[in-house]
Short mmCIF file of C-alpha atoms in Angstrom, two decimals:
data_model
loop_
_atom_site.label_atom_id
_atom_site.label_comp_id
_atom_site.label_asym_id
_atom_site.label_seq_id
_atom_site.Cartn_x
_atom_site.Cartn_y
_atom_site.Cartn_z
CA UNK A 243 -1.24 24.85 3.58
CA UNK A 244 1.89 23.02 4.73
CA UNK A 245 1.93 19.32 3.88
CA UNK A 246 4.01 16.56 5.44
CA UNK A 247 4.41 12.93 4.37
CA UNK A 248 5.44 10.13 6.72
CA UNK A 249 7.48 7.23 5.39
CA UNK A 250 9.15 9.73 3.07
CA UNK A 251 12.06 7.43 2.21
CA UNK A 252 9.80 4.47 1.41
CA UNK A 253 8.68 3.52 -2.07
CA UNK A 254 5.21 5.08 -1.85
CA UNK A 255 6.37 8.12 0.08
CA UNK A 256 9.06 8.96 -2.45
CA UNK A 257 6.58 8.77 -5.32
CA UNK A 258 4.15 11.08 -3.54
CA UNK A 259 6.82 13.62 -2.65
CA UNK A 260 8.16 13.65 -6.21
CA UNK A 261 4.72 14.19 -7.69
CA UNK A 262 3.89 16.99 -5.26
CA UNK A 263 7.16 18.71 -6.13
CA UNK A 264 6.51 18.31 -9.86
CA UNK A 265 3.11 19.97 -9.39
CA UNK A 266 4.65 22.90 -7.51
CA UNK A 267 3.42 21.81 -4.07
CA UNK A 268 6.52 20.52 -2.26
CA UNK A 269 5.90 18.77 1.04
CA UNK A 270 8.02 18.08 4.09
CA UNK A 271 9.31 14.52 4.24
CA UNK A 272 9.23 12.73 7.59
CA UNK A 273 11.34 9.61 8.04
CA UNK A 274 13.12 7.41 10.54
CA UNK A 275 16.31 7.97 8.56
CA UNK A 276 15.65 11.35 6.99
CA UNK A 277 17.31 12.53 3.83
CA UNK A 278 18.37 16.10 3.06
CA UNK A 279 15.72 18.68 4.00
CA UNK A 280 13.62 16.00 5.74
CA UNK A 281 12.69 15.76 9.40
CA UNK A 282 13.43 12.94 11.82
CA UNK A 283 10.18 11.07 12.51
CA UNK A 284 10.48 7.69 14.21
CA UNK A 285 7.21 5.93 15.02
CA UNK A 286 8.97 4.14 17.89
CA UNK A 287 10.40 7.34 19.39
CA UNK A 288 7.43 9.51 20.38
CA UNK A 289 9.76 12.34 21.38
CA UNK A 290 10.61 12.85 17.69
CA UNK A 291 7.02 13.14 16.48
CA UNK A 292 5.41 16.34 17.75
CA UNK A 293 8.52 18.49 17.08
CA UNK A 294 8.64 17.22 13.49
CA UNK A 295 4.99 18.20 13.01
CA UNK A 296 5.45 21.81 14.10
CA UNK A 297 3.84 24.09 11.53
CA UNK A 298 2.18 21.21 9.62
CA UNK A 299 -1.45 21.71 8.58
CA UNK A 300 -2.06 18.47 6.65
CA UNK A 301 -0.37 15.12 7.24
CA UNK A 302 -0.34 12.01 5.08
CA UNK A 303 0.14 9.07 7.43
CA UNK A 304 1.51 6.20 5.37
CA UNK A 305 0.88 3.08 7.42
CA UNK A 306 3.89 1.52 9.10
CA UNK A 307 5.42 -1.63 7.67
CA UNK A 308 6.02 -3.54 10.90
CA UNK A 309 3.13 -5.95 11.24
CA UNK A 310 1.98 -6.30 14.83
CA UNK A 311 3.40 -2.95 15.93
CA UNK A 312 1.40 -0.56 13.81
CA UNK A 313 -1.45 0.20 16.22
CA UNK A 314 0.92 1.55 18.88
CA UNK A 315 2.98 3.36 16.25
CA UNK A 316 -0.02 4.99 14.63
CA UNK A 317 -1.48 5.95 18.01
CA UNK A 318 1.74 7.81 18.81
CA UNK A 319 1.57 9.67 15.48
CA UNK A 320 -2.08 10.65 15.95
CA UNK A 321 -1.45 11.88 19.50
CA UNK A 322 1.53 13.90 18.29
CA UNK A 323 -0.53 15.38 15.45
CA UNK A 324 -3.21 16.53 17.88
CA UNK A 325 -0.59 18.00 20.20
CA UNK A 326 1.15 19.81 17.32
CA UNK A 327 -2.05 21.38 15.98
CA UNK A 328 -2.25 19.41 12.74
CA UNK A 329 -5.68 20.00 11.18
CA UNK A 330 -6.04 17.09 8.80
CA UNK A 331 -4.74 13.53 8.44
CA UNK A 332 -5.03 11.38 5.35
CA UNK A 333 -4.31 7.72 6.10
CA UNK A 334 -3.36 4.83 3.81
CA UNK A 335 -5.46 1.90 5.00
CA UNK A 336 -6.29 -1.39 3.26
CA UNK A 337 -9.10 -2.25 0.86
CA UNK A 338 -12.40 -3.03 2.65
CA UNK A 339 -10.73 -2.73 6.06
CA UNK A 340 -14.09 -2.93 7.82
CA UNK A 341 -14.92 -6.36 6.41
CA UNK A 342 -11.66 -7.78 5.09
CA UNK A 343 -10.45 -11.24 6.10
CA UNK A 344 -6.84 -10.20 5.51
CA UNK A 345 -4.68 -10.66 8.58
CA UNK A 346 -3.41 -7.11 8.02
CA UNK A 347 -6.83 -5.51 8.20
CA UNK A 348 -7.32 -5.39 11.96
CA UNK A 349 -4.44 -2.98 12.57
CA UNK A 350 -5.75 -0.69 9.85
CA UNK A 351 -9.28 -0.81 11.22
CA UNK A 352 -8.05 0.05 14.72
CA UNK A 353 -6.11 2.98 13.26
CA UNK A 354 -9.22 4.20 11.45
CA UNK A 355 -11.10 4.07 14.76
CA UNK A 356 -8.39 6.07 16.52
CA UNK A 357 -8.52 8.68 13.78
CA UNK A 358 -12.30 8.91 14.03
CA UNK A 359 -11.97 9.60 17.75
CA UNK A 360 -9.13 12.11 17.37
CA UNK A 361 -11.21 15.17 16.50
CA UNK A 362 -9.08 15.75 13.41
CA UNK A 363 -10.39 16.07 9.87
CA UNK A 364 -9.72 12.66 8.34
CA UNK A 365 -9.65 11.10 4.87
CA UNK A 366 -9.11 7.35 4.50
CA UNK A 367 -7.46 5.85 1.43
CA UNK A 368 -8.17 2.13 1.54
CA UNK A 369 -5.55 0.99 -0.94
CA UNK A 370 -5.79 -2.34 -2.69
CA UNK A 371 -2.83 -4.48 -3.63
CA UNK A 372 0.13 -3.19 -5.60
CA UNK A 373 1.10 -4.75 -8.92
CA UNK A 374 4.61 -4.73 -7.49
CA UNK A 375 3.67 -7.22 -4.77
CA UNK A 376 3.41 -9.91 -7.43
CA UNK A 377 5.84 -8.54 -10.02
CA UNK A 378 8.60 -9.17 -7.49
CA UNK A 379 7.97 -12.90 -7.95
CA UNK A 380 8.63 -12.90 -11.70
CA UNK A 381 12.39 -13.62 -11.45
CA UNK A 382 11.72 -16.72 -9.32
CA UNK A 383 9.02 -17.86 -11.74
CA UNK A 384 11.42 -17.55 -14.63
CA UNK A 385 14.17 -19.30 -12.71
CA UNK A 386 12.00 -22.28 -11.74
CA UNK A 387 9.77 -22.33 -14.82
CA UNK A 388 6.59 -22.05 -12.77
CA UNK A 389 4.62 -19.37 -10.89
CA UNK A 390 3.54 -20.69 -7.51
CA UNK A 391 0.91 -19.38 -5.15
CA UNK A 392 -2.07 -20.24 -3.02
CA UNK A 393 -4.69 -17.84 -4.40
CA UNK A 394 -6.64 -20.33 -6.50
CA UNK A 395 -8.91 -18.46 -8.89
CA UNK A 396 -9.19 -15.48 -6.57
CA UNK A 397 -9.33 -12.18 -8.44
CA UNK A 398 -6.74 -9.52 -7.57
CA UNK A 399 -7.73 -5.92 -8.35
CA UNK A 400 -4.25 -4.48 -8.07
CA UNK A 401 -2.84 -1.22 -9.40
CA UNK A 402 0.61 0.25 -9.76
CA UNK A 403 2.11 1.87 -6.69
CA UNK A 404 2.40 5.05 -8.78
CA UNK A 405 -1.38 5.01 -9.32
CA UNK A 406 -2.00 4.97 -5.56
CA UNK A 407 0.56 7.74 -5.13
CA UNK A 408 -1.24 9.85 -7.73
CA UNK A 409 -4.55 9.27 -5.94
CA UNK A 410 -3.04 10.37 -2.64
CA UNK A 411 -1.76 13.58 -4.22
CA UNK A 412 -5.18 14.27 -5.74
CA UNK A 413 -6.74 13.99 -2.28
CA UNK A 414 -4.05 16.05 -0.55
CA UNK A 415 -4.39 18.90 -3.03
CA UNK A 416 -8.07 18.63 -3.89
CA UNK A 417 -11.31 19.78 -2.33
CA UNK A 418 -14.28 17.80 -1.04
CA UNK A 419 -12.32 14.88 0.41
CA UNK A 420 -12.67 15.67 4.11
CA UNK A 421 -14.43 12.87 5.97
CA UNK A 422 -14.36 10.56 2.95
CA UNK A 423 -13.29 6.93 2.79
CA UNK A 424 -12.14 5.73 -0.63
CA UNK A 425 -11.99 2.07 -1.61
CA UNK A 426 -9.16 2.08 -4.14
CA UNK A 427 -8.42 -0.80 -6.49
CA UNK A 428 -7.25 -1.37 -10.03
CA UNK A 429 -9.11 -2.72 -13.03
CA UNK A 430 -9.49 -5.16 -14.54
CA UNK A 431 -8.93 -7.72 -11.80
CA UNK A 432 -6.86 -10.79 -12.61
CA UNK A 433 -5.89 -14.21 -11.26
CA UNK A 434 -2.46 -15.70 -10.73
CA UNK A 435 -3.16 -17.94 -13.72
CA UNK A 436 -3.66 -14.74 -15.74
CA UNK A 437 -0.33 -13.42 -14.47
CA UNK A 438 1.41 -16.65 -15.46
CA UNK A 439 -0.15 -16.41 -18.92
CA UNK A 440 1.12 -12.84 -19.33
CA UNK A 441 4.63 -13.84 -18.29
CA UNK A 442 4.51 -16.74 -20.75
CA UNK A 443 3.23 -14.57 -23.57
CA UNK A 444 5.75 -11.81 -23.05
CA UNK A 445 8.79 -14.08 -22.59
CA UNK A 446 7.90 -16.74 -25.14
CA UNK A 447 8.27 -19.39 -22.45
CA UNK A 448 5.74 -21.74 -20.89
CA UNK A 449 5.37 -20.52 -17.30
CA UNK A 450 2.31 -22.24 -15.80
CA UNK A 451 0.63 -21.34 -12.53
CA UNK A 452 0.82 -24.01 -9.83
CA UNK A 453 -1.69 -23.59 -7.02
CA UNK A 454 -0.55 -24.98 -3.68
CA UNK A 455 -2.21 -25.52 -0.31
CA UNK A 456 -1.46 -22.63 2.03
CA UNK A 457 0.94 -24.63 4.21
CA UNK A 458 2.86 -25.92 1.21
CA UNK A 459 3.20 -22.46 -0.25
CA UNK A 460 4.43 -21.14 3.10
CA UNK A 461 7.08 -23.86 3.08
CA UNK A 462 8.20 -22.76 -0.38
CA UNK A 463 8.41 -19.12 0.69
CA UNK A 464 10.34 -20.06 3.83
CA UNK A 465 13.26 -20.86 1.59
CA UNK A 466 13.59 -17.16 0.80
CA UNK A 467 12.39 -15.42 3.99
CA UNK A 468 11.83 -16.03 7.72
CA UNK A 469 9.17 -18.67 8.35
CA UNK A 470 6.76 -16.34 10.23
CA UNK A 471 6.81 -13.88 7.34
CA UNK A 472 6.35 -16.72 4.85
CA UNK A 473 3.23 -17.78 6.75
CA UNK A 474 1.88 -14.22 6.56
CA UNK A 475 2.38 -14.03 2.79
CA UNK A 476 0.89 -17.47 2.22
CA UNK A 477 -2.08 -16.44 4.33
CA UNK A 478 -2.57 -13.35 2.20
CA UNK A 479 -2.67 -15.54 -0.89
CA UNK A 480 -5.20 -17.83 0.77
CA UNK A 481 -7.33 -14.79 1.61
CA UNK A 482 -7.10 -13.70 -2.02
CA UNK A 483 -8.59 -17.06 -2.98
CA UNK A 484 -11.68 -15.98 -1.02
CA UNK A 485 -11.94 -12.62 -2.77
CA UNK A 486 -10.08 -10.46 -0.26
CA UNK A 487 -8.02 -8.68 -2.93
CA UNK A 488 -10.84 -8.06 -5.39
CA UNK A 489 -12.45 -4.65 -5.72
CA UNK A 490 -13.98 -1.98 -7.92
CA UNK A 491 -11.56 0.20 -9.87
CA UNK A 492 -13.95 3.12 -10.31
CA UNK A 493 -12.88 5.24 -7.34
CA UNK A 494 -9.19 5.07 -8.16
CA UNK A 495 -9.86 5.94 -11.80
CA UNK A 496 -11.95 8.96 -10.74
CA UNK A 497 -9.24 10.29 -8.44
CA UNK A 498 -6.43 9.98 -10.98
CA UNK A 499 -8.55 10.95 -13.97
CA UNK A 500 -7.70 7.89 -16.06
CA UNK A 501 -7.79 4.08 -15.91
CA UNK A 502 -5.19 2.48 -13.66
CA UNK A 503 -2.19 0.79 -15.25
CA UNK A 504 -3.12 -2.60 -16.77
CA UNK A 505 -1.26 -5.59 -15.40
CA UNK A 506 0.05 -6.48 -18.86
CA UNK A 507 1.81 -3.14 -19.07
CA UNK A 508 3.29 -3.58 -15.61
CA UNK A 509 4.58 -7.05 -16.49
CA UNK A 510 6.15 -5.68 -19.67
CA UNK A 511 7.96 -2.99 -17.70
CA UNK A 512 9.14 -5.47 -15.08
CA UNK A 513 10.55 -7.80 -17.70
CA UNK A 514 12.33 -4.91 -19.39
#
């Protein structure tokens, strides 16, 4: 079986490729800007897709990162996979895509529908949030002496990116996953107040959590990123306040054969 991984130069893709290689199952990396021994694969250039998939039996489609463009991009990949004779696609979707209030969910759900209609053998990995999505905010929290957000007491069942990568590898190499949809999340879930408490405990500083209205939080984020993107991130926090990032960690733990990385451990590593 010949495996290929899209988004091979991205953070998740690199982890998956490295783990496959370590296990003696190297895969072909597909990327817009390919590295050595990788193939050119540009979601926005359909002419690059089918040739790159020649000889591929199983494809991991890591969802594109360009919000608003992913449905067209993923459709081009699926069409190319069918044309190239790919047998199986595993897709990284989002937790509870079929009922999520996250603004990101609709593109994932449309992609899942396209895959269901493709005639290919499909496995869906509905990944929850990454620890890293929030760990990236630790430097700003330390700089300003406060962790800000708009998630209220919403619980976030995140896991390390490496945990999701390990789960993907387990599915790519394992048996019995065809046609399955896995809701993947970490455990235990936590709140932003819990994250602030961990940062405080591990730094010896008082870093409280300050909950802001969605619009106010978007205004804060706009100081560090384009306003439209700030509104997206603030909206994700607001959705988390309604439970959109909570989930059951059992499926992820089963796939990787161990509990997912605790948030406290991830915070410790980030601070180090």
